[in-house]
Amino acid sequence: MNDTEAKAKLEQLGQTHLLQWYDTLTETGQEELLAQIEALDPQLLSVFRQYHKDGELPRGRIEPLGALTMEEIAQNRERFESAGLEAIRQGKVGAVLLAGGMGTRLGSDKPKGMYNIGLTRPLYIFECLIHNLMEVVDKAGAFLHLFIMTSEKNDEDTRNFFEEMKYFGYDPEYVHFFIQEMAPAVDPDGKILLEEKGRIATSPNGNGGWFSSLVKSGLLALLQREGIDWLNVFAVDNVLQRIADPCFVGAALLSGCECASKVVAKAEPEERLGVLCLEDGTPSIVEYYEMTEEMITRREPDGRLSYNYGVTLNYLFRTEKLTELLQNTLPMHIVNKKVPYIDENGEKITPTEPNAYKFETLVLDMIHMQKDCLAFEVDRSREFAPIKNPDGVDSVVSARELLQKNGITL
Ligand code: UTP
């Protein structure tokens, strides 16, 4: 795209301010800005205008969804585990680590997985995850393909770190990195922000695009060649989670469901966890802030909360179904965040309060595109230690406590 074309595109979108510093840039700087303008998706701006008019999309009819409880799982453990191990040995299961997020709440500018949570020795988040996956590798006697999603912002650091740490003992032949896409940030009037005079402020576009980014990076051929029928998608920040857990895999396979989710019983009705339920008859996740008082407190005859099962961002999807769904668009979420920017005088502003909106699609919305979903309950004290904040709830401090309770030396 040349500068005349860029100007025409921006005029149409009401974004000509992006060229305010164009003449002061180096030739390479100009080319980079033009490439960013070319990549701008006009659709996002109309989504933003719509959001201003209507707010988030309305929800359908919500009903509770039960889970396969820990008790039921214990009774069937052997059967589930052997089916899961068999599938893993046959190479039918892959794992996908979502590590493209910015981890802003943790306040470190390095990839979250590089965070050292050790006390007397280095123990990195990535190391905990690989260690957990290695237990399955040892049990099955076979490596699984591990796909790691990064973003433009953290790809190089992540790859270098894995190299430097020798993949924490994992076979590098089975590790595949791919980069997710970015989306621009806008101010409350829908004007796209610049983070430098020649650079649009962008951030990773949410964790919902993981499968399409994996496909764009050419990895679908590998999935098909290797016969990887199931993908276990998981977040970077839960250091206790079991990855490609044979029992979970086996239960999902035998259930015949299109997807499965590891869930935990809520610690208290008000806990800030998205809950797995039914929306207009198909599985769906309702975020804690979307729940009405009636939903939060409603109980079943046995006393259990009706909306009891919180998602842990550990899902199993069928590759075939995901491929079928590739053409479907996920709902766009618009989130209010702090985004540093260059103001109209060319000064760099680092806001202390949320000043901008980012666009994200979410993996949880993929659940609603499936016919059914097995909710698989796990013991939160053994499998749920998310690190979102430096201290308090879901923090480095709470995760350290849980790791120690599980016999891990820090
Ligand atoms: P979070 O919702 O905690 O987002 O991500 P975040 O960006 O890491 O953290 P904050 O909100 O800025 O503090 C849940 C999981 O999804 C991944 C994260 O890396 C984490 O594993 N994720 C999130 C992506 O891979 N890409 C994204 O664009 C966003």
Coordinates of N, CA, C and O in Angstrom, one line a residue, residues 259-338:
C259 N -16.7 -31.5 23.1 CA -15.6 -30.9 23.8 C -15.7 -31.2 25.3 O -16.7 -31.8 25.7
A260 N -14.7 -30.8 26.0 CA -14.7 -31.1 27.5 C -14.0 -29.9 28.2 O -13.1 -29.3 27.6
S261 N -14.4 -29.7 29.4 CA -13.7 -28.6 30.2 C -13.5 -29.1 31.6 O -14.3 -29.7 32.2
K262 N -12.3 -28.8 32.1 CA -12.0 -29.1 33.5 C -12.6 -27.9 34.3 O -12.5 -26.8 34.0
V263 N -13.4 -28.3 35.3 CA -14.1 -27.3 36.1 C -13.8 -27.6 37.6 O -13.4 -28.7 38.0
V264 N -14.0 -26.5 38.4 CA -13.8 -26.7 39.8 C -15.2 -26.2 40.5 O -15.8 -25.2 39.9
A265 N -15.5 -26.8 41.6 CA -16.7 -26.3 42.3 C -16.3 -24.9 42.9 O -15.2 -24.7 43.4
K266 N -17.2 -24.0 42.8 CA -16.9 -22.7 43.3 C -16.6 -22.7 44.8 O -17.3 -23.4 45.5
A267 N -15.6 -21.9 45.2 CA -15.3 -21.8 46.6 C -16.4 -21.1 47.4 O -16.6 -21.4 48.6
E268 N -17.0 -20.1 46.8 CA -18.1 -19.4 47.4 C -19.0 -18.9 46.3 O -18.5 -18.7 45.1
P269 N -20.3 -18.6 46.6 CA -21.1 -18.2 45.5 C -20.6 -17.0 44.7 O -20.8 -16.9 43.5
E270 N -19.9 -16.0 45.4 CA -19.5 -14.8 44.7 C -18.1 -15.0 44.0 O -17.6 -14.0 43.5
E271 N -17.5 -16.1 44.1 CA -16.2 -16.3 43.5 C -16.2 -15.8 42.0 O -17.1 -16.0 41.2
R272 N -15.1 -15.1 41.7 CA -15.0 -14.5 40.3 C -14.5 -15.5 39.3 O -13.4 -15.4 38.9
L273 N -15.4 -16.4 39.0 CA -15.1 -17.5 38.0 C -16.2 -17.5 37.0 O -17.3 -17.4 37.3
G274 N -15.8 -17.7 35.7 CA -16.8 -18.0 34.7 C -17.4 -19.3 34.9 O -16.7 -20.3 35.3
V275 N -18.7 -19.5 34.7 CA -19.4 -20.7 35.0 C -19.9 -21.4 33.8 O -20.4 -20.7 32.9
L276 N -19.7 -22.7 33.7 CA -20.1 -23.5 32.6 C -21.6 -23.8 32.7 O -22.0 -24.3 33.8
C277 N -22.4 -23.4 31.8 CA -23.9 -23.7 31.9 C -24.4 -23.9 30.5 O -23.7 -24.1 29.5
L278 N -25.7 -23.9 30.3 CA -26.3 -24.0 29.0 C -26.9 -22.7 28.6 O -27.5 -22.0 29.5
E279 N -26.7 -22.3 27.4 CA -27.4 -21.1 26.8 C -28.2 -21.5 25.6 O -27.6 -22.0 24.6
D280 N -29.5 -21.4 25.7 CA -30.3 -21.8 24.6 C -30.0 -23.3 24.2 O -30.0 -23.6 23.0
G281 N -29.8 -24.1 25.2 CA -29.6 -25.5 25.0 C -28.2 -26.0 24.7 O -28.0 -27.2 24.6
T282 N -27.3 -25.1 24.4 CA -25.9 -25.6 24.1 C -24.9 -25.0 25.1 O -25.2 -24.0 25.8
P283 N -23.8 -25.7 25.3 CA -22.9 -25.3 26.4 C -22.4 -23.9 26.2 O -22.2 -23.4 25.1
S284 N -22.2 -23.2 27.3 CA -21.8 -21.8 27.2 C -21.2 -21.4 28.6 O -21.4 -22.0 29.6
I285 N -20.4 -20.3 28.5 CA -19.8 -19.9 29.8 C -20.3 -18.5 30.1 O -20.2 -17.6 29.2
V286 N -20.8 -18.3 31.3 CA -21.2 -17.0 31.7 C -20.2 -16.5 32.7 O -19.8 -17.1 33.7
E287 N -19.7 -15.3 32.4 CA -18.7 -14.7 33.2 C -19.3 -14.2 34.6 O -20.5 -13.9 34.6
Y288 N -18.4 -14.1 35.6 CA -18.9 -13.8 36.9 C -19.7 -12.5 36.9 O -20.7 -12.3 37.6
Y289 N -19.2 -11.5 36.1 CA -19.8 -10.2 36.2 C -21.1 -10.2 35.4 O -21.9 -9.2 35.4
E290 N -21.4 -11.3 34.7 CA -22.7 -11.3 33.9 C -23.8 -12.0 34.7 O -24.9 -12.0 34.3
M291 N -23.4 -12.6 35.9 CA -24.4 -13.4 36.6 C -25.3 -12.5 37.5 O -24.9 -11.5 38.1
T292 N -26.6 -12.8 37.4 CA -27.6 -12.1 38.2 C -27.5 -12.6 39.7 O -27.0 -13.7 39.9
E293 N -28.1 -11.9 40.6 CA -28.1 -12.3 42.0 C -28.8 -13.7 42.1 O -28.4 -14.6 42.9
E294 N -29.9 -13.8 41.3 CA -30.6 -15.1 41.4 C -29.7 -16.2 41.0 O -29.7 -17.3 41.6
M295 N -28.9 -16.0 39.9 CA -28.0 -17.1 39.5 C -26.9 -17.4 40.5 O -26.5 -18.5 40.7
I296 N -26.4 -16.3 41.1 CA -25.3 -16.5 42.1 C -25.8 -17.4 43.3 O -25.0 -18.2 43.7
T297 N -27.0 -17.2 43.7 CA -27.4 -17.8 45.0 C -28.3 -19.0 44.8 O -28.5 -19.8 45.7
R298 N -28.7 -19.3 43.6 CA -29.7 -20.4 43.3 C -29.0 -21.8 43.7 O -27.9 -22.0 43.4
R299 N -29.8 -22.6 44.4 CA -29.3 -23.9 44.8 C -30.2 -25.1 44.3 O -31.4 -24.9 44.1
E300 N -29.6 -26.2 44.1 CA -30.3 -27.4 43.7 C -30.9 -28.1 45.0 O -30.5 -27.7 46.1
P301 N -31.8 -29.0 44.9 CA -32.4 -29.7 46.1 C -31.3 -30.3 47.0 O -31.5 -30.3 48.2
D302 N -30.2 -30.7 46.5 CA -29.2 -31.3 47.3 C -28.3 -30.2 48.0 O -27.3 -30.5 48.7
G303 N -28.6 -29.0 47.8 CA -27.9 -27.9 48.5 C -26.7 -27.3 47.6 O -26.2 -26.2 47.9
R304 N -26.3 -28.0 46.6 CA -25.2 -27.5 45.7 C -25.7 -26.3 44.9 O -26.9 -26.2 44.5
L305 N -24.8 -25.4 44.7 CA -25.1 -24.2 43.9 C -25.5 -24.7 42.5 O -24.9 -25.6 41.9
S306 N -26.6 -24.1 41.9 CA -27.0 -24.5 40.6 C -25.9 -24.1 39.6 O -25.7 -24.9 38.6
Y307 N -25.3 -23.0 39.7 CA -24.2 -22.5 38.8 C -22.9 -22.7 39.6 O -22.4 -21.7 40.1
N308 N -22.5 -24.0 39.7 CA -21.5 -24.3 40.6 C -20.1 -24.5 40.0 O -19.1 -24.4 40.7
Y309 N -20.1 -24.8 38.7 CA -18.8 -25.3 38.1 C -18.1 -24.2 37.3 O -18.5 -23.8 36.2
G310 N -17.0 -23.7 37.9 CA -16.2 -22.7 37.3 C -15.2 -23.3 36.3 O -14.6 -24.3 36.6
V311 N -15.0 -22.6 35.2 CA -14.0 -23.1 34.2 C -12.6 -22.7 34.6 O -12.3 -21.6 35.2
T312 N -11.6 -23.5 34.2 CA -10.2 -23.3 34.7 C -9.3 -23.0 33.5 O -8.1 -23.0 33.6
L313 N -9.9 -22.8 32.3 CA -9.2 -22.6 31.1 C -8.3 -23.8 30.8 O -7.1 -23.7 30.6
N314 N -9.0 -25.0 30.8 CA -8.3 -26.2 30.4 C -9.4 -27.0 29.6 O -10.3 -27.6 30.3
Y315 N -9.3 -27.0 28.3 CA -10.4 -27.5 27.5 C -9.8 -28.6 26.5 O -8.7 -28.5 26.1
L316 N -10.7 -29.5 26.2 CA -10.4 -30.5 25.1 C -11.3 -30.2 23.9 O -12.5 -30.2 24.1
F317 N -10.7 -30.0 22.8 CA -11.5 -29.8 21.5 C -11.2 -30.8 20.5 O -10.0 -31.3 20.5
R318 N -12.1 -31.2 19.7 CA -11.8 -32.1 18.5 C -11.3 -31.3 17.4 O -12.0 -30.3 16.9
T319 N -10.2 -31.7 16.8 CA -9.6 -31.0 15.7 C -10.6 -30.8 14.5 O -10.7 -29.8 13.9
E320 N -11.3 -31.9 14.3 CA -12.2 -32.0 13.1 C -13.3 -30.9 13.3 O -13.6 -30.2 12.3
K321 N -13.8 -30.8 14.4 CA -14.9 -29.8 14.7 C -14.3 -28.4 14.6 O -15.0 -27.5 14.0
L322 N -13.1 -28.2 15.1 CA -12.5 -26.9 15.0 C -12.3 -26.4 13.6 O -12.5 -25.3 13.2
T323 N -11.9 -27.4 12.8 CA -11.6 -27.1 11.4 C -13.0 -26.7 10.7 O -13.0 -25.8 9.9
E324 N -14.0 -27.5 11.0 CA -15.3 -27.1 10.5 C -15.8 -25.7 10.8 O -16.4 -25.0 10.1
L325 N -15.4 -25.3 12.1 CA -15.9 -24.0 12.6 C -15.0 -22.8 12.1 O -15.3 -21.7 12.5
L326 N -13.9 -23.1 11.4 CA -13.0 -22.1 11.1 C -13.6 -20.9 10.4 O -13.2 -19.7 10.6
Q327 N -14.7 -21.1 9.6 CA -15.3 -19.9 8.9 C -16.2 -19.1 9.9 O -16.6 -18.0 9.5
N328 N -16.6 -19.7 11.0 CA -17.5 -19.0 11.9 C -16.7 -17.9 12.6 O -15.6 -18.0 13.0
T329 N -17.4 -16.7 12.8 CA -16.7 -15.7 13.6 C -17.1 -15.7 15.0 O -18.2 -15.9 15.4
L330 N -16.1 -15.5 15.9 CA -16.4 -15.4 17.3 C -16.9 -14.0 17.7 O -16.5 -13.1 17.1
P331 N -17.7 -13.9 18.8 CA -18.0 -12.6 19.2 C -16.8 -11.8 19.6 O -15.9 -12.3 20.2
M332 N -16.9 -10.5 19.3 CA -15.7 -9.6 19.7 C -16.0 -9.0 21.1 O -17.1 -8.4 21.3
H333 N -15.1 -9.1 22.0 CA -15.2 -8.4 23.3 C -14.4 -7.1 23.3 O -13.3 -7.1 22.8
I334 N -15.0 -6.1 23.9 CA -14.3 -4.8 23.9 C -13.9 -4.5 25.4 O -14.8 -4.5 26.2
V335 N -12.6 -4.5 25.6 CA -12.2 -4.3 27.0 C -11.5 -3.0 27.3 O -10.6 -2.6 26.5
N336 N -11.8 -2.4 28.4 CA -11.3 -1.1 28.8 C -9.9 -1.3 29.5 O -9.9 -1.9 30.5
K337 N -8.8 -0.8 28.9 CA -7.5 -1.0 29.5 C -6.6 0.2 29.5 O -7.0 1.2 28.8
K338 N -5.5 0.1 30.2 CA -4.5 1.2 30.1 C -3.6 1.0 28.9 O -3.0 -0.1 28.9

